[in-house]
Short mmCIF file of C-alpha atoms and ligand atoms in Angstrom, two decimals:
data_model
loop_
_atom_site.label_atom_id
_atom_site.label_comp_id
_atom_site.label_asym_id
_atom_site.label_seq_id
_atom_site.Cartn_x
_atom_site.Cartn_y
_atom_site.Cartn_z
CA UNK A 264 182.91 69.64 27.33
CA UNK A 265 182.32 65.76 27.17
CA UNK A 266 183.74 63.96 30.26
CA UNK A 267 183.39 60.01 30.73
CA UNK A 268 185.25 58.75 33.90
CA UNK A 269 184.84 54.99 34.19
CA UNK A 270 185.48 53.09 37.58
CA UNK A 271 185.83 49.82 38.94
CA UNK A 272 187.43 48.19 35.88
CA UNK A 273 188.43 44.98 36.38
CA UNK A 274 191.50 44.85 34.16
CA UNK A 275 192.80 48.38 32.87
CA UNK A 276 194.39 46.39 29.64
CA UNK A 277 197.50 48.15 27.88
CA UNK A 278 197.87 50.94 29.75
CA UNK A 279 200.52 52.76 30.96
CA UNK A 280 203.64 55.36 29.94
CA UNK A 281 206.45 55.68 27.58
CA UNK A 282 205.24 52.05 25.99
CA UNK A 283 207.13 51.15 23.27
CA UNK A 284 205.03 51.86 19.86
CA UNK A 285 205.76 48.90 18.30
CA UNK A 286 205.99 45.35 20.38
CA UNK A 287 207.80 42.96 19.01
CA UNK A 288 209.44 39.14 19.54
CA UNK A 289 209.35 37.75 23.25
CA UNK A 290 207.96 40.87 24.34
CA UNK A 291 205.06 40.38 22.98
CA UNK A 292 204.16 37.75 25.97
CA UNK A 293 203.59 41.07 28.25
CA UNK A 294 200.68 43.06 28.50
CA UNK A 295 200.87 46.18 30.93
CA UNK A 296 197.49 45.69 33.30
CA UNK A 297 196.26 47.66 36.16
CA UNK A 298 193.45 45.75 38.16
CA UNK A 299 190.62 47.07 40.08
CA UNK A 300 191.78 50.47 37.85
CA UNK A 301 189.51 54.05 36.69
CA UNK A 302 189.76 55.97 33.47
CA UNK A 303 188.87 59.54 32.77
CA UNK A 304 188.71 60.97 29.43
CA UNK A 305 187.81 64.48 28.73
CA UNK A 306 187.03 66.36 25.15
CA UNK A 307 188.13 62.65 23.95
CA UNK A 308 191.36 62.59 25.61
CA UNK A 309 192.87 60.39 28.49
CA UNK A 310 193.12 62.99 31.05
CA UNK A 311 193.35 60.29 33.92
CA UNK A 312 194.05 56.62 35.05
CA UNK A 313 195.10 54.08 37.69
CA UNK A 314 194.34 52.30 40.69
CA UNK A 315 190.97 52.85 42.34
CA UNK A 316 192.71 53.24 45.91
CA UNK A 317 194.74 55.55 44.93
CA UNK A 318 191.95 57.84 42.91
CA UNK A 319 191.41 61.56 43.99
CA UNK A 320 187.60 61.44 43.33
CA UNK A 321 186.24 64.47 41.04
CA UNK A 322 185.67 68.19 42.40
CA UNK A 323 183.53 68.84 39.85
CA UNK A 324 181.11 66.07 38.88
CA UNK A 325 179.35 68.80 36.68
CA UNK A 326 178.47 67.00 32.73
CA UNK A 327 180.33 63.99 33.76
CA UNK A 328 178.88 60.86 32.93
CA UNK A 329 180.19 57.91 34.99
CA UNK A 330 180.19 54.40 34.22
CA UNK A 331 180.53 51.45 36.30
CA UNK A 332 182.72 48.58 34.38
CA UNK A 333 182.38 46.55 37.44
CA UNK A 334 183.62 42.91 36.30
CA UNK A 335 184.44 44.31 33.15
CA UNK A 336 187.91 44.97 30.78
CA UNK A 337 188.51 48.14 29.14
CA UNK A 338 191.09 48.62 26.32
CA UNK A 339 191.97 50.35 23.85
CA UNK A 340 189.95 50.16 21.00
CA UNK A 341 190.75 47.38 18.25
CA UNK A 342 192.69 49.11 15.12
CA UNK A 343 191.84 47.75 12.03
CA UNK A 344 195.17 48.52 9.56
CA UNK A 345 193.46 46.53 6.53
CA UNK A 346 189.96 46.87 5.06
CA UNK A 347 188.31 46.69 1.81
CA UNK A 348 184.94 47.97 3.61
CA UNK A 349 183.43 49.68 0.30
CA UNK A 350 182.06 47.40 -1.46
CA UNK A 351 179.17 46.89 -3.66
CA UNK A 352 177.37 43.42 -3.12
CA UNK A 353 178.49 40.70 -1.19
CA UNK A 354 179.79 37.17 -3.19
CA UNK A 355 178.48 33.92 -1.94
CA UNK A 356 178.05 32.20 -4.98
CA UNK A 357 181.92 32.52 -5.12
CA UNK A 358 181.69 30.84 -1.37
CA UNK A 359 179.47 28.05 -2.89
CA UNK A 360 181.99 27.17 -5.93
CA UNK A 361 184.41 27.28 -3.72
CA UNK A 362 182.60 24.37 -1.18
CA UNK A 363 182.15 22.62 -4.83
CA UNK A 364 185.83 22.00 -5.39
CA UNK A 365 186.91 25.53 -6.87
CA UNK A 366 189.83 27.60 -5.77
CA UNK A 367 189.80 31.61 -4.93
CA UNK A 368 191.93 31.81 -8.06
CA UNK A 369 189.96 29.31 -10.15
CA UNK A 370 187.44 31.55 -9.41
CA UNK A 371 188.85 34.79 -10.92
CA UNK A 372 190.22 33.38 -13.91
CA UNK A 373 186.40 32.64 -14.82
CA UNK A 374 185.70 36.11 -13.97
CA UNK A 375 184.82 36.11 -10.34
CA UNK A 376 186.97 38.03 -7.86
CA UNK A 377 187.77 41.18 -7.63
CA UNK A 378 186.84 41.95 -11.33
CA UNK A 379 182.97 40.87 -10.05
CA UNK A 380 183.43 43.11 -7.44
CA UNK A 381 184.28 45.85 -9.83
CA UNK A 382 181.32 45.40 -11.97
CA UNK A 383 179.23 45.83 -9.54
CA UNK A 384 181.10 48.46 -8.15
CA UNK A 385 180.36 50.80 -11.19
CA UNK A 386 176.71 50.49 -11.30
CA UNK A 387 176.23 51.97 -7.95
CA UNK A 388 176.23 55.83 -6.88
CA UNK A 389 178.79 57.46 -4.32
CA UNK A 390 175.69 57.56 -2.16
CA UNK A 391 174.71 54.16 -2.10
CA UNK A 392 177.87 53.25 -1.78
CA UNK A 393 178.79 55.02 1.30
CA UNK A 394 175.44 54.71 2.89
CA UNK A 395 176.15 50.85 2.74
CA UNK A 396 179.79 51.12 3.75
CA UNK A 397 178.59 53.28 6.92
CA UNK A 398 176.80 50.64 8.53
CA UNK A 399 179.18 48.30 8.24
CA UNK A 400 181.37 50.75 9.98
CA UNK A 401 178.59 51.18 12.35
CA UNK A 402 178.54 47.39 13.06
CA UNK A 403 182.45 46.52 13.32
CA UNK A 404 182.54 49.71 15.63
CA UNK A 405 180.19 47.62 17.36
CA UNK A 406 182.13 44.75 18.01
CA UNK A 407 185.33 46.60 19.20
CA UNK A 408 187.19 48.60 15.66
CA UNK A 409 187.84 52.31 16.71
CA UNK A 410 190.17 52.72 13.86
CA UNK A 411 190.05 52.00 10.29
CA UNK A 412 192.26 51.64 6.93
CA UNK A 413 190.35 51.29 3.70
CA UNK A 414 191.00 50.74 0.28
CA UNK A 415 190.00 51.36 -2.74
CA UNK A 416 190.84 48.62 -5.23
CA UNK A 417 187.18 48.07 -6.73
CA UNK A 418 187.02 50.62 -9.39
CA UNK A 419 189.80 49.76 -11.69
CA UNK A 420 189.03 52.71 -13.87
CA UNK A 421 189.67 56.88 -12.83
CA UNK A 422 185.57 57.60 -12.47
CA UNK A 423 185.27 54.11 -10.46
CA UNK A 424 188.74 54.38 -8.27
CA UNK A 425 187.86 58.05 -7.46
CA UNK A 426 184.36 57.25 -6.86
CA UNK A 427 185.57 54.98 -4.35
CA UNK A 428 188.30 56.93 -2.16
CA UNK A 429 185.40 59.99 -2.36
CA UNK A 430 183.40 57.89 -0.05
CA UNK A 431 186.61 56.78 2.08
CA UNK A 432 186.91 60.32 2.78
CA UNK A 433 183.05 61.25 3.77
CA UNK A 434 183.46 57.80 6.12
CA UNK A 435 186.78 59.47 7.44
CA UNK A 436 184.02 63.10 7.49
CA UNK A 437 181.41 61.28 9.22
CA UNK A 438 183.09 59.26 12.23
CA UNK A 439 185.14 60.87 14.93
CA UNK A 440 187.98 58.18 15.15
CA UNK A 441 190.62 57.69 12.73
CA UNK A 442 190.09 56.08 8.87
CA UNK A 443 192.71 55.98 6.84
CA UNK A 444 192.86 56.17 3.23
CA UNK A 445 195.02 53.49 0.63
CA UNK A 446 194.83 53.62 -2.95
CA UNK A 447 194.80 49.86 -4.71
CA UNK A 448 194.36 50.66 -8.47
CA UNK A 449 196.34 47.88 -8.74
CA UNK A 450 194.48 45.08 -6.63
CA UNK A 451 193.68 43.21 -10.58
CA UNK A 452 193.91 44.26 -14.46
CA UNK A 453 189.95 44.92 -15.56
CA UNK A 454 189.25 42.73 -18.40
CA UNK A 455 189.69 45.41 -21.10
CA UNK A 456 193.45 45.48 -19.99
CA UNK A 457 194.18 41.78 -19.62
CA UNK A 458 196.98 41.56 -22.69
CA UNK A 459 197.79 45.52 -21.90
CA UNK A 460 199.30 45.65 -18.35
CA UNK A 461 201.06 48.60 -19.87
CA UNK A 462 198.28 50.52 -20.91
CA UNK A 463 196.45 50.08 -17.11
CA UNK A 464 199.71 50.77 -15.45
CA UNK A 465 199.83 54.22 -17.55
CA UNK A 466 196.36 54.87 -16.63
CA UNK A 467 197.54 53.92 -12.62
CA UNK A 468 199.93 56.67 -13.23
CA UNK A 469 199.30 59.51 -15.60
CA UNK A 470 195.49 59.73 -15.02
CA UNK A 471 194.76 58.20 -11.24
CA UNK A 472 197.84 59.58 -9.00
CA UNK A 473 197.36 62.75 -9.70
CA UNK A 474 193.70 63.13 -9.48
CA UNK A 475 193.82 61.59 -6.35
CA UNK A 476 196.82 63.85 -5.11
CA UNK A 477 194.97 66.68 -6.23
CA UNK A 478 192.00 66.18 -4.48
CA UNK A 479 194.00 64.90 -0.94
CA UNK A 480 192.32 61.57 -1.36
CA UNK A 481 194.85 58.59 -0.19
CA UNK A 482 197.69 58.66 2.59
CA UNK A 483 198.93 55.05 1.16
CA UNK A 484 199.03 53.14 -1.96
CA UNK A 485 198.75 49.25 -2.12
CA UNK A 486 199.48 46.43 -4.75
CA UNK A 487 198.41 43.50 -4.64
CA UNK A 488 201.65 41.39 -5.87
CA UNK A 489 200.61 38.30 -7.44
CA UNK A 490 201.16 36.04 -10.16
CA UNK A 491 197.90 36.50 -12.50
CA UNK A 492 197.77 40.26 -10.75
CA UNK A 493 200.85 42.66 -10.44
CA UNK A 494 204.25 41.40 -10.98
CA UNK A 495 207.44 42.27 -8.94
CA UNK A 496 208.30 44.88 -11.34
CA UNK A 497 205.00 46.61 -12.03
CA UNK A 498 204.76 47.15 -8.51
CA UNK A 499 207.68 48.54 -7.92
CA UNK A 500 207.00 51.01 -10.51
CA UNK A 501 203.53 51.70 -9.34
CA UNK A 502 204.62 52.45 -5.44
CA UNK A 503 207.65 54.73 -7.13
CA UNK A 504 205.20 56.45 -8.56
CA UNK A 505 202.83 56.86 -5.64
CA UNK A 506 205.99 58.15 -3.22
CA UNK A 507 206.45 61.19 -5.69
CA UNK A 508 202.87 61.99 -4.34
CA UNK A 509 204.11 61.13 -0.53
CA UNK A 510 201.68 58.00 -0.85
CA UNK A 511 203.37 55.17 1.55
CA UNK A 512 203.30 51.48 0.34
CA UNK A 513 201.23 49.00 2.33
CA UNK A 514 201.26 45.95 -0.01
CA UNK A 515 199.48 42.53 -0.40
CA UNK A 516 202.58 40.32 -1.02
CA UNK A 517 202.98 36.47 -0.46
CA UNK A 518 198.96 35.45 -0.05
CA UNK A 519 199.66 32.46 -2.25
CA UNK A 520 203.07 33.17 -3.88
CA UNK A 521 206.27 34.02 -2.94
CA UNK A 522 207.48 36.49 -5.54
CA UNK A 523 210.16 38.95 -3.46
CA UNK A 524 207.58 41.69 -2.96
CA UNK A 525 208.53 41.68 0.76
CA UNK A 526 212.05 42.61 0.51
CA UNK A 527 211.17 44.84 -2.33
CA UNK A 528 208.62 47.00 -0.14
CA UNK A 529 210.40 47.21 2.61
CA UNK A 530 213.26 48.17 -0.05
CA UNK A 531 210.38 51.37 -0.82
CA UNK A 532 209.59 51.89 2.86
CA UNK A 533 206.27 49.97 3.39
CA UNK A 534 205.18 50.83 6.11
CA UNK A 535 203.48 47.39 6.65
CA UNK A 536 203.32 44.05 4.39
CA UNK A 537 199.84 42.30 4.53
CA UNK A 538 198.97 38.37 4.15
CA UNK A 539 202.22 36.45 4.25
CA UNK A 540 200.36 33.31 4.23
CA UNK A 541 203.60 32.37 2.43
CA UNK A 542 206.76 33.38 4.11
CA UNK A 543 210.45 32.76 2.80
CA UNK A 544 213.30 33.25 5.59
CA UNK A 545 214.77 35.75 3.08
CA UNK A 546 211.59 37.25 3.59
CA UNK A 547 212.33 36.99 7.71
CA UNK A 548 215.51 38.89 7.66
CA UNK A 549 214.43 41.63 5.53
CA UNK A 550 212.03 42.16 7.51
CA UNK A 551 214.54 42.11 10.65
CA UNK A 552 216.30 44.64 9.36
CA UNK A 553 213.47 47.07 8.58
CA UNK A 554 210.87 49.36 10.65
CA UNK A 555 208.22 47.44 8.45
CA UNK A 556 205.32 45.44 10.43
CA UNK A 557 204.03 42.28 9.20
CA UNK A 558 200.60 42.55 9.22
CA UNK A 559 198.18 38.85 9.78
CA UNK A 560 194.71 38.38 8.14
CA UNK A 561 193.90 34.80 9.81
CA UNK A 562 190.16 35.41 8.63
CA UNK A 563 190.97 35.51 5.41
CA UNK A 564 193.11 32.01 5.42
CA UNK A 565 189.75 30.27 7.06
CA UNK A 566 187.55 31.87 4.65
CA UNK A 567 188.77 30.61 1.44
CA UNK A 568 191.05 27.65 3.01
CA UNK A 569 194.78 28.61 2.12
CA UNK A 570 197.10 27.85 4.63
CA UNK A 571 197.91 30.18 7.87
CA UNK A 572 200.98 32.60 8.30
CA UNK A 573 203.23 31.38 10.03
CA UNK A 574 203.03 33.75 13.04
CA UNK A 575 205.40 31.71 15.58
CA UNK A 576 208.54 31.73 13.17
CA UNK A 577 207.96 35.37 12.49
CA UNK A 578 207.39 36.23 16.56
CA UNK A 579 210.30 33.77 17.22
CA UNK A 580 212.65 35.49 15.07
CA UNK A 581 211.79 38.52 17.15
CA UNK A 582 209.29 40.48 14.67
CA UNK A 583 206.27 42.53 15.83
CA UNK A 584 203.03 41.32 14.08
CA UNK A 585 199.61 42.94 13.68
CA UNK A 586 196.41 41.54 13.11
CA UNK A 587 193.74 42.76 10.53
CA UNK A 588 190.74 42.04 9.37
CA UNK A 589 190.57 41.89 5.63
CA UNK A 590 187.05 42.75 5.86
CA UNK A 591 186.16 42.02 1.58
CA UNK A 592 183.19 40.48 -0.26
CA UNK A 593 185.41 37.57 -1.81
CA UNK A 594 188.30 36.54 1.03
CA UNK A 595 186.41 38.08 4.37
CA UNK A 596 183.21 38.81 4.78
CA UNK A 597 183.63 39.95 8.25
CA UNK A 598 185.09 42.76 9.76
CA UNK A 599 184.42 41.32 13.18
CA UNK A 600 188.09 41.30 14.81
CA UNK A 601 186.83 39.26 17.99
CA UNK A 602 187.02 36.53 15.34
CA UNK A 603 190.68 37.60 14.38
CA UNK A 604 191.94 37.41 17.59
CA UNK A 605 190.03 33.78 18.03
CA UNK A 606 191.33 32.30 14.80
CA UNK A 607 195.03 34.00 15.51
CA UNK A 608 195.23 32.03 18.71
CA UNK A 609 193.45 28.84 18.01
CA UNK A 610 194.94 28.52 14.25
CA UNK A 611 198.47 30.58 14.81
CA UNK A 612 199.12 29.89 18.28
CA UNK A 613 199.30 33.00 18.85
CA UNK A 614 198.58 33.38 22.81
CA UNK A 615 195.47 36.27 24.40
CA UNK A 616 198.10 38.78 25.35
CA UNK A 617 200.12 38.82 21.32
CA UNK A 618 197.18 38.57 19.92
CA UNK A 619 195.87 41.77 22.10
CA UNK A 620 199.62 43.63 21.05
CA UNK A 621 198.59 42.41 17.70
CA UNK A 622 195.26 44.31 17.38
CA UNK A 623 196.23 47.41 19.20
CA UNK A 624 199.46 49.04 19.69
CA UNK A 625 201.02 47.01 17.13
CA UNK A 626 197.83 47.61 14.49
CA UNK A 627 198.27 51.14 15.11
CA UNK A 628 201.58 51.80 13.95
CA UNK A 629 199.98 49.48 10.90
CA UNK A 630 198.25 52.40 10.53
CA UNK A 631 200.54 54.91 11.18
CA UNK A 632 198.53 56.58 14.69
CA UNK A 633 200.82 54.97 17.69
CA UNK A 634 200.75 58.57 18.60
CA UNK A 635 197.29 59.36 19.18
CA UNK A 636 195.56 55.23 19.62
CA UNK A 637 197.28 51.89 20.85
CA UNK A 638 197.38 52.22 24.06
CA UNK A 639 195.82 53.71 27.49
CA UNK A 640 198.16 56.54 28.17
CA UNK A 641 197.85 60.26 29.01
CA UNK A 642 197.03 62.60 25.97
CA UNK A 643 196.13 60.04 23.54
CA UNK A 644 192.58 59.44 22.30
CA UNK A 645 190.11 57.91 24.81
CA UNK A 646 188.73 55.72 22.23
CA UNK A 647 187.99 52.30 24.14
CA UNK A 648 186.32 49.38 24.27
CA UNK A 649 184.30 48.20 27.31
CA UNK A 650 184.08 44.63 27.46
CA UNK A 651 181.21 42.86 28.61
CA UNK A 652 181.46 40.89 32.34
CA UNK A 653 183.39 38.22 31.56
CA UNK A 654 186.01 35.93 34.00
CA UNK A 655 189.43 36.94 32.30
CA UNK A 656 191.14 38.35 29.23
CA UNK A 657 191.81 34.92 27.45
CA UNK A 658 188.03 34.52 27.55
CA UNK A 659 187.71 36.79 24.80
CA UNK A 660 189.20 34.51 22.08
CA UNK A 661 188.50 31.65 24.13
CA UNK A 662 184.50 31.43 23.90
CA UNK A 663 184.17 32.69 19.79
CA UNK A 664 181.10 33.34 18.27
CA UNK A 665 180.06 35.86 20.91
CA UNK A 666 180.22 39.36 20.99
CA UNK A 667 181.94 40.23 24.35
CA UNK A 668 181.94 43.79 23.95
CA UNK A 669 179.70 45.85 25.73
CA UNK A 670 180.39 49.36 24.13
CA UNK A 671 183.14 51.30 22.11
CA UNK A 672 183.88 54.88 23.08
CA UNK A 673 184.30 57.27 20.17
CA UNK A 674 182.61 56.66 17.07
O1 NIG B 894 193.09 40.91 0.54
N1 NIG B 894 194.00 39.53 -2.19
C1 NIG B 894 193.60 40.56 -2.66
N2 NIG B 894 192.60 41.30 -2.18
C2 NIG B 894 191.62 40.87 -1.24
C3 NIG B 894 190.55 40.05 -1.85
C4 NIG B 894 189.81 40.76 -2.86
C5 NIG B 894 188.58 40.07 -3.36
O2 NIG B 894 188.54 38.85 -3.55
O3 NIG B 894 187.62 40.83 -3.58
C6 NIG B 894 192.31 40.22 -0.07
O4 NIG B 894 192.08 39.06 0.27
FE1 FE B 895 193.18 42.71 1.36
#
């Protein structure tokens, strides 16, 4: 029995019953906080929370261990609904073309990109791999993720692709909070199928799906819908595909082009649609009429310098957003989400408390566990973050660059 109560918090953020699992328009202003509040999780579960005047006090302080968040925040823990954490070597001479005039995709048509990272990719073993992805689990857990998606999308061949979600799922083994698994065979066409999308779609089909339905090794499937990547129509024949294996789409659509892959996911049932750093107001009221979340990666805009999604039209026409990382070797190289939730206000104008429902109840129907994570509430999963002492809430995105998070419950 593991019991944690933790007392004198400052600012008990996003807790509270019967929230709404997804927030969405002008409600995403208002943040449920209890001041001068106590938590008590037991076995990893929220057993207990509220005011400090009005706590009971503990019969049986046997195993307990009690922390004092005097001056400090606690919240739930940051869920990250969109990573590319396994990855072989990191890519900053792409970052210095790229200060030398060159674009992202100026880059890949000379062979950078993606297809760089899947070279690399495939002369590495599933141990290295996932010995290299751990710690940078280990160090985003640090700075406030308790949850995780991850996708493949750097193999681009069966071996490589399986190779890949195989070490999603020891990560998923090996940490006791939630990682979620999303198959991106089609994130670009390897080289060998450049003039033969139909010959790599096949492959995405007859050889891929089912190994990795056989072997239980994705909950989602992901295409990154693109001009010089997957068209409108190949996706939509990949993500029919992966739905005979129960695979839900969670697509990259709009990140530089505007090619009706939003209204065609959420046609599919997408659960979420990522980037949207281009944004159509077709694109708006499909998404109004639709239980799809648009999903943010602000890190990724400042990385490689493409404009910002438009986060106040999409909030203003009464839309949820979430906030992700990104966390890759060419567009993010951090999976730091302190520095999402900086960049979403500063660049977005997004304000603290949206860009708080943005990273945690809202990212965790991204990922599909509002049930168990999002919020402080009874029965779901004590994973939290303990902030470190700082004056309020806003401070967080306010002074960037620091890491204002003392410790995360529940790795
Ligand atoms: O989400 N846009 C597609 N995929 C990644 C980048 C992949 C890469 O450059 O390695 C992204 O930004
Ligand atoms: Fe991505």
């Amino acid at each position: 029995m593991s019991k944690i109560l933790i007392k004198n918090i400052k600012g008990l953020v996003q807790s509270g019953e019967n929230l709404s699992e997804l927030v969405k328009g002008s409600n995403m202003q208002y943040l449920p906080i209890l001041e001068n509040a106590f938590l008590a999780i037991e076995d990893d579960l929220i057993v207990e929370y509220g005011l400090m005047d009005e706590w009971g006090g503990i019969t049986d302080w046997r195993d307990v261990e009690v922390i004092d968040a005097e001056g400090k925040y606690v919240l739930p823990a940051f869920c990250d609904s969109h990573t590319h954490i396994v990855f072989a070597k990191s890519r900053e001479e792409e970052f210095v073309d790229r200060i030398k005039g060159l674009t992202y995709e100026e880059i890949a048509l000379k062979g950078g990109g993606i297809l760089n990272s899947a070279r690399r990719l495939s002369e590495k073993s599933e141990d290295e791999l996932f010995e290299e992805a751990m710690k940078r689990v280990k160090l985003v857990n640090s700075y406030g993720t308790g949850a995780l998606e991850i996708k493949s999308g750097y193999g681009l061949s069966v071996e490589a692709e399986l190779k890949m979600l195989r070490v999603i799922k020891r990560i998923k083994k090996n940490v006791s909070f939630p990682v979620k698994a999303t198959f991106l065979g089609a994130h670009a066409f390897p080289t060998e199928f450049k003039e033969n999308h139909r010959g790599y779609i096949d492959l995405i089909i007859n050889k891929m799906l089912p190994k990795i339905a056989e072997e239980k090794l994705a909950d989602y499937i992901d295409v990154f819908c693109e001009r010089n990547y997957f068209s409108l129509e190949e996706m939509e024949e990949i993500l029919l595909a992966g739905k005979k294996y129960g695979l839900i789409p969670k697509v990259h659509v709009n990140q530089f082009s505007i090619m009706g892959g939003v209204s065609k996911a959420i046609e599919l049932g997408a659960l979420s649609v990522d980037h949207l750093e281009e944004i159509s107001d077709e694109d708006i009221e499909a998404l109004k009429n639709s239980t799809c979340i648009p999903t943010l990666l602000p890190s990724c805009s400042h990385f490689i310098s493409i404009p910002f999604a438009n986060a106040r039209k999409i909030i203003d026409a009464g839309l949820p957003v979430a906030l992700a990382s990104d966390f890759n070797p060419g567009t993010t190289p951090t999976g730091n989400l302190q520095v999402v939730l900086s960049l979403a206000c500063v660049k977005m104008k997004m304000t603290p408390e949206e860009v708080i429902n943005a990273l945690t109840i809202n990212a965790a129907y991204a990922m599909g566990i509002s049930e168990t994570h999002g919020s402080i509430s009874l029965g779901k999963k004590g994973h939290v973050i303990i902030t470190k002492e700082i004056p309020s809430l806003a401070y967080i995105p306010y002074a960037f660059g620091d890491n204002h998070i003392e410790k995360t419950i529940g790795f």
